[in-house]
Amino acid sequence: ELSLTYTADPRIARLFGGREISITLAARNLAIWTAYPGDPESATMLFSEAGADAYSDNGGFPQARSFSLRVQIGN
């Protein structure tokens, strides 16, 4: 997850009827940093009789990237 917030000058906030204004841009699920060949968030751990661990994706869908923009005006 990554988010950036910009707090604008109070003069800009007054144009929108407030004393302060901030704008936040956020993004989720931008990249996967792992050596696992599938999607680790959709993987299920399996146990074998030999005691070795294995993983299976079970056909699940990876989580989608999402973006949000938030504008907050304070009085």
GROMACS .gro file of N, CA, C and O in nm:
model
  300
    1GLU      N    1   0.086  -0.117   0.000
    1GLU     CA    2   0.000   0.000   0.000
    1GLU      C    3   0.090   0.122   0.000
    1GLU      O    4   0.193   0.127   0.067
    2LEU      N    5   0.048   0.222  -0.074
    2LEU     CA    6   0.123   0.347  -0.084
    2LEU      C    7   0.022   0.462  -0.080
    2LEU      O    8  -0.081   0.456  -0.146
    3SER      N    9   0.051   0.563  -0.001
    3SER     CA   10  -0.036   0.680   0.001
    3SER      C   11   0.048   0.807   0.009
    3SER      O   12   0.153   0.809   0.073
    4LEU      N   13   0.000   0.909  -0.058
    4LEU     CA   14   0.064   1.040  -0.059
    4LEU      C   15  -0.041   1.145  -0.022
    4LEU      O   16  -0.152   1.143  -0.076
    5THR      N   17  -0.005   1.234   0.069
    5THR     CA   18  -0.097   1.340   0.111
    5THR      C   19  -0.034   1.475   0.087
    5THR      O   20   0.083   1.498   0.120
    6TYR      N   21  -0.113   1.564   0.029
    6TYR     CA   22  -0.070   1.703   0.006
    6TYR      C   23  -0.162   1.794   0.085
    6TYR      O   24  -0.285   1.785   0.074
    7THR      N   25  -0.105   1.880   0.168
    7THR     CA   26  -0.182   1.979   0.241
    7THR      C   27  -0.165   2.113   0.170
    7THR      O   28  -0.054   2.164   0.158
    8ALA      N   29  -0.276   2.167   0.122
    8ALA     CA   30  -0.273   2.289   0.042
    8ALA      C   31  -0.265   2.413   0.131
    8ALA      O   32  -0.294   2.409   0.250
    9ASP      N   33  -0.230   2.521   0.069
    9ASP     CA   34  -0.224   2.652   0.135
    9ASP      C   35  -0.365   2.689   0.185
    9ASP      O   36  -0.464   2.662   0.119
   10PRO      N   37  -0.375   2.752   0.302
   10PRO     CA   38  -0.506   2.792   0.356
   10PRO      C   39  -0.588   2.881   0.261
   10PRO      O   40  -0.711   2.878   0.264
   11ARG      N   41  -0.521   2.956   0.174
   11ARG     CA   42  -0.595   3.039   0.078
   11ARG      C   43  -0.677   2.953  -0.017
   11ARG      O   44  -0.789   2.990  -0.055
   12ILE      N   45  -0.623   2.838  -0.054
   12ILE     CA   46  -0.698   2.746  -0.142
   12ILE      C   47  -0.816   2.687  -0.067
   12ILE      O   48  -0.926   2.673  -0.120
   13ALA      N   49  -0.796   2.655   0.061
   13ALA     CA   50  -0.904   2.598   0.142
   13ALA      C   51  -1.020   2.696   0.154
   13ALA      O   52  -1.137   2.656   0.152
   14ARG      N   53  -0.990   2.825   0.166
   14ARG     CA   54  -1.097   2.925   0.177
   14ARG      C   55  -1.184   2.930   0.051
   14ARG      O   56  -1.302   2.961   0.058
   15LEU      N   57  -1.127   2.895  -0.064
   15LEU     CA   58  -1.207   2.891  -0.187
   15LEU      C   59  -1.317   2.785  -0.179
   15LEU      O   60  -1.419   2.795  -0.245
   16PHE      N   61  -1.293   2.682  -0.095
   16PHE     CA   62  -1.390   2.574  -0.079
   16PHE      C   63  -1.467   2.585   0.052
   16PHE      O   64  -1.534   2.491   0.094
   17GLY      N   65  -1.454   2.697   0.120
   17GLY     CA   66  -1.530   2.721   0.242
   17GLY      C   67  -1.470   2.661   0.368
   17GLY      O   68  -1.541   2.639   0.465
   18GLY      N   69  -1.342   2.633   0.370
   18GLY     CA   70  -1.278   2.575   0.488
   18GLY      C   71  -1.154   2.649   0.527
   18GLY      O   72  -1.113   2.745   0.461
   19ARG      N   73  -1.094   2.607   0.638
   19ARG     CA   74  -0.969   2.668   0.684
   19ARG      C   75  -0.848   2.589   0.639
   19ARG      O   76  -0.738   2.642   0.632
   20GLU      N   77  -0.867   2.459   0.615
   20GLU     CA   78  -0.758   2.375   0.569
   20GLU      C   79  -0.812   2.269   0.474
   20GLU      O   80  -0.928   2.232   0.480
   21ILE      N   81  -0.724   2.224   0.385
   21ILE     CA   82  -0.765   2.123   0.289
   21ILE      C   83  -0.646   2.031   0.261
   21ILE      O   84  -0.532   2.077   0.255
   22SER      N   85  -0.675   1.902   0.253
   22SER     CA   86  -0.570   1.806   0.218
   22SER      C   87  -0.626   1.708   0.115
   22SER      O   88  -0.746   1.679   0.112
   23ILE      N   89  -0.537   1.662   0.031
   23ILE     CA   90  -0.572   1.567  -0.076
   23ILE      C   91  -0.482   1.446  -0.061
   23ILE      O   92  -0.360   1.460  -0.052
   24THR      N   93  -0.542   1.327  -0.055
   24THR     CA   94  -0.467   1.203  -0.040
   24THR      C   95  -0.495   1.111  -0.157
   24THR      O   96  -0.612   1.088  -0.192
   25LEU      N   97  -0.391   1.059  -0.217
   25LEU     CA   98  -0.401   0.958  -0.322
   25LEU      C   99  -0.342   0.830  -0.265
   25LEU      O  100  -0.229   0.830  -0.215
   26ALA      N  101  -0.418   0.721  -0.269
   26ALA     CA  102  -0.372   0.593  -0.214
   26ALA      C  103  -0.387   0.484  -0.318
   26ALA      O  104  -0.478   0.487  -0.402
   27ALA      N  105  -0.297   0.386  -0.312
   27ALA     CA  106  -0.300   0.272  -0.404
   27ALA      C  107  -0.268   0.145  -0.326
   27ALA      O  108  -0.184   0.147  -0.236
   28ARG      N  109  -0.337   0.036  -0.358
   28ARG     CA  110  -0.316  -0.093  -0.292
   28ARG      C  111  -0.287  -0.201  -0.394
   28ARG      O  112  -0.332  -0.193  -0.508
   29ASN      N  113  -0.214  -0.303  -0.353
   29ASN     CA  114  -0.180  -0.419  -0.437
   29ASN      C  115  -0.109  -0.378  -0.565
   29ASN      O  116  -0.145  -0.422  -0.674
   30LEU      N  117  -0.007  -0.297  -0.552
   30LEU     CA  118   0.066  -0.249  -0.669
   30LEU      C  119   0.164  -0.352  -0.724
   30LEU      O  120   0.188  -0.358  -0.844
   31ALA      N  121   0.222  -0.435  -0.636
   31ALA     CA  122   0.321  -0.532  -0.680
   31ALA      C  123   0.328  -0.647  -0.579
   31ALA      O  124   0.280  -0.634  -0.466
   32ILE      N  125   0.387  -0.756  -0.623
   32ILE     CA  126   0.410  -0.871  -0.535
   32ILE      C  127   0.560  -0.896  -0.530
   32ILE      O  128   0.623  -0.913  -0.633
   33TRP      N  129   0.616  -0.894  -0.409
   33TRP     CA  130   0.759  -0.918  -0.391
   33TRP      C  131   0.778  -1.054  -0.325
   33TRP      O  132   0.783  -1.064  -0.203
   34THR      N  133   0.787  -1.159  -0.405
   34THR     CA  134   0.808  -1.293  -0.353
   34THR      C  135   0.861  -1.383  -0.464
   34THR      O  136   0.843  -1.353  -0.582
   35ALA      N  137   0.924  -1.491  -0.425
   35ALA     CA  138   0.973  -1.589  -0.523
   35ALA      C  139   0.864  -1.691  -0.556
   35ALA      O  140   0.882  -1.773  -0.645
   36TYR      N  141   0.752  -1.686  -0.485
   36TYR     CA  142   0.642  -1.780  -0.511
   36TYR      C  143   0.587  -1.755  -0.651
   36TYR      O  144   0.558  -1.640  -0.686
   37PRO      N  145   0.570  -1.858  -0.734
   37PRO     CA  146   0.529  -1.837  -0.873
   37PRO      C  147   0.383  -1.798  -0.891
   37PRO      O  148   0.346  -1.744  -0.995
   38GLY      N  149   0.299  -1.823  -0.793
   38GLY     CA  150   0.158  -1.788  -0.804
   38GLY      C  151   0.128  -1.662  -0.725
   38GLY      O  152   0.214  -1.580  -0.699
   39ASP      N  153   0.003  -1.647  -0.684
   39ASP     CA  154  -0.038  -1.534  -0.602
   39ASP      C  155  -0.044  -1.580  -0.456
   39ASP      O  156  -0.129  -1.661  -0.421
   40PRO      N  157   0.044  -1.532  -0.370
   40PRO     CA  158   0.047  -1.580  -0.232
   40PRO      C  159  -0.079  -1.549  -0.153
   40PRO      O  160  -0.110  -1.617  -0.056
   41GLU      N  161  -0.155  -1.448  -0.194
   41GLU     CA  162  -0.277  -1.416  -0.120
   41GLU      C  163  -0.392  -1.511  -0.152
   41GLU      O  164  -0.488  -1.518  -0.078
   42SER      N  165  -0.383  -1.582  -0.263
   42SER     CA  166  -0.489  -1.678  -0.295
   42SER      C  167  -0.444  -1.822  -0.271
   42SER      O  168  -0.517  -1.915  -0.298
   43ALA      N  169  -0.324  -1.840  -0.218
   43ALA     CA  170  -0.269  -1.975  -0.198
   43ALA      C  171  -0.324  -2.038  -0.071
   43ALA      O  172  -0.355  -1.971   0.027
   44THR      N  173  -0.335  -2.170  -0.074
   44THR     CA  174  -0.376  -2.249   0.041
   44THR      C  175  -0.263  -2.347   0.073
   44THR      O  176  -0.211  -2.412  -0.017
   45MET      N  177  -0.229  -2.358   0.199
   45MET     CA  178  -0.122  -2.450   0.238
   45MET      C  179  -0.177  -2.591   0.247
   45MET      O  180  -0.281  -2.615   0.308
   46LEU      N  181  -0.106  -2.686   0.187
   46LEU     CA  182  -0.144  -2.827   0.190
   46LEU      C  183  -0.037  -2.905   0.265
   46LEU      O  184   0.079  -2.866   0.265
   47PHE      N  185  -0.075  -3.013   0.327
   47PHE     CA  186   0.021  -3.097   0.399
   47PHE      C  187   0.023  -3.234   0.332
   47PHE      O  188  -0.080  -3.292   0.306
   48SER      N  189   0.142  -3.284   0.308
   48SER     CA  190   0.155  -3.416   0.248
   48SER      C  191   0.184  -3.519   0.357
   48SER      O  192   0.217  -3.485   0.470
   49GLU      N  193   0.174  -3.646   0.322
   49GLU     CA  194   0.199  -3.752   0.419
   49GLU      C  195   0.345  -3.755   0.463
   49GLU      O  196   0.377  -3.798   0.572
   50ALA      N  197   0.434  -3.709   0.376
   50ALA     CA  198   0.577  -3.708   0.409
   50ALA      C  199   0.613  -3.592   0.503
   50ALA      O  200   0.726  -3.580   0.547
   51GLY      N  201   0.519  -3.505   0.529
   51GLY     CA  202   0.543  -3.393   0.617
   51GLY      C  203   0.593  -3.269   0.547
   51GLY      O  204   0.616  -3.167   0.610
   52ALA      N  205   0.612  -3.276   0.415
   52ALA     CA  206   0.657  -3.159   0.340
   52ALA      C  207   0.538  -3.068   0.313
   52ALA      O  208   0.428  -3.115   0.287
   53ASP      N  209   0.560  -2.941   0.321
   53ASP     CA  210   0.453  -2.844   0.294
   53ASP      C  211   0.446  -2.815   0.144
   53ASP      O  212   0.547  -2.809   0.076
   54ALA      N  213   0.328  -2.794   0.096
   54ALA     CA  214   0.307  -2.757  -0.044
   54ALA      C  215   0.197  -2.652  -0.048
   54ALA      O  216   0.118  -2.640   0.044
   55TYR      N  217   0.193  -2.578  -0.155
   55TYR     CA  218   0.093  -2.472  -0.170
   55TYR      C  219   0.016  -2.493  -0.299
   55TYR      O  220   0.067  -2.545  -0.397
   56SER      N  221  -0.108  -2.451  -0.298
   56SER     CA  222  -0.193  -2.460  -0.417
   56SER      C  223  -0.273  -2.332  -0.430
   56SER      O  224  -0.325  -2.280  -0.331
   57ASP      N  225  -0.282  -2.280  -0.552
   57ASP     CA  226  -0.361  -2.157  -0.574
   57ASP      C  227  -0.510  -2.184  -0.584
   57ASP      O  228  -0.590  -2.093  -0.574
   58ASN      N  229  -0.550  -2.306  -0.609
   58ASN     CA  230  -0.691  -2.346  -0.614
   58ASN      C  231  -0.774  -2.259  -0.708
   58ASN      O  232  -0.893  -2.240  -0.686
   59GLY      N  233  -0.715  -2.202  -0.809
   59GLY     CA  234  -0.791  -2.126  -0.907
   59GLY      C  235  -0.847  -1.995  -0.856
   59GLY      O  236  -0.936  -1.938  -0.916
   60GLY      N  237  -0.798  -1.945  -0.745
   60GLY     CA  238  -0.848  -1.819  -0.691
   60GLY      C  239  -0.799  -1.700  -0.771
   60GLY      O  240  -0.700  -1.706  -0.842
   61PHE      N  241  -0.873  -1.592  -0.761
   61PHE     CA  242  -0.834  -1.469  -0.831
   61PHE      C  243  -0.745  -1.385  -0.741
   61PHE      O  244  -0.772  -1.371  -0.622
   62PRO      N  245  -0.640  -1.325  -0.795
   62PRO     CA  246  -0.558  -1.235  -0.714
   62PRO      C  247  -0.635  -1.108  -0.681
   62PRO      O  248  -0.730  -1.072  -0.751
   63GLN      N  249  -0.595  -1.044  -0.574
   63GLN     CA  250  -0.662  -0.919  -0.538
   63GLN      C  251  -0.629  -0.812  -0.642
   63GLN      O  252  -0.515  -0.801  -0.687
   64ALA      N  253  -0.729  -0.738  -0.679
   64ALA     CA  254  -0.713  -0.634  -0.781
   64ALA      C  255  -0.643  -0.511  -0.723
   64ALA      O  256  -0.651  -0.484  -0.604
   65ARG      N  257  -0.575  -0.439  -0.810
   65ARG     CA  258  -0.519  -0.309  -0.770
   65ARG      C  259  -0.636  -0.215  -0.746
   65ARG      O  260  -0.736  -0.219  -0.816
   66SER      N  261  -0.619  -0.129  -0.649
   66SER     CA  262  -0.723  -0.030  -0.624
   66SER      C  263  -0.658   0.104  -0.595
   66SER      O  264  -0.549   0.112  -0.540
   67PHE      N  265  -0.727   0.209  -0.634
   67PHE     CA  266  -0.680   0.346  -0.616
   67PHE      C  267  -0.792   0.426  -0.551
   67PHE      O  268  -0.910   0.403  -0.580
   68SER      N  269  -0.756   0.518  -0.465
   68SER     CA  270  -0.856   0.605  -0.405
   68SER      C  271  -0.801   0.748  -0.395
   68SER      O  272  -0.681   0.768  -0.380
   69LEU      N  273  -0.892   0.841  -0.404
   69LEU     CA  274  -0.859   0.983  -0.390
   69LEU      C  275  -0.949   1.040  -0.283
   69LEU      O  276  -1.072   1.023  -0.287
   70ARG      N  277  -0.890   1.105  -0.184
   70ARG     CA  278  -0.966   1.162  -0.073
   70ARG      C  279  -0.935   1.309  -0.061
   70ARG      O  280  -0.818   1.350  -0.059
   71VAL      N  281  -1.039   1.390  -0.052
   71VAL     CA  282  -1.025   1.533  -0.030
   71VAL      C  283  -1.091   1.563   0.105
   71VAL      O  284  -1.207   1.532   0.126
   72GLN      N  285  -1.014   1.622   0.195
   72GLN     CA  286  -1.068   1.654   0.327
   72GLN      C  287  -1.059   1.804   0.349
   72GLN      O  288  -0.950   1.863   0.338
   73ILE      N  289  -1.173   1.864   0.380
   73ILE     CA  290  -1.180   2.008   0.405
   73ILE      C  291  -1.218   2.029   0.550
   73ILE      O  292  -1.321   1.979   0.595
   74GLY      N  293  -1.134   2.099   0.624
   74GLY     CA  294  -1.159   2.126   0.765
   74GLY      C  295  -1.210   2.266   0.787
   74GLY      O  296  -1.169   2.361   0.721
   75ASN      N  297  -1.299   2.280   0.882
   75ASN     CA  298  -1.356   2.413   0.916
   75ASN      C  299  -1.278   2.480   1.024
   75ASN      O  300  -1.226   2.434   1.111
   0.00000   0.00000   0.00000
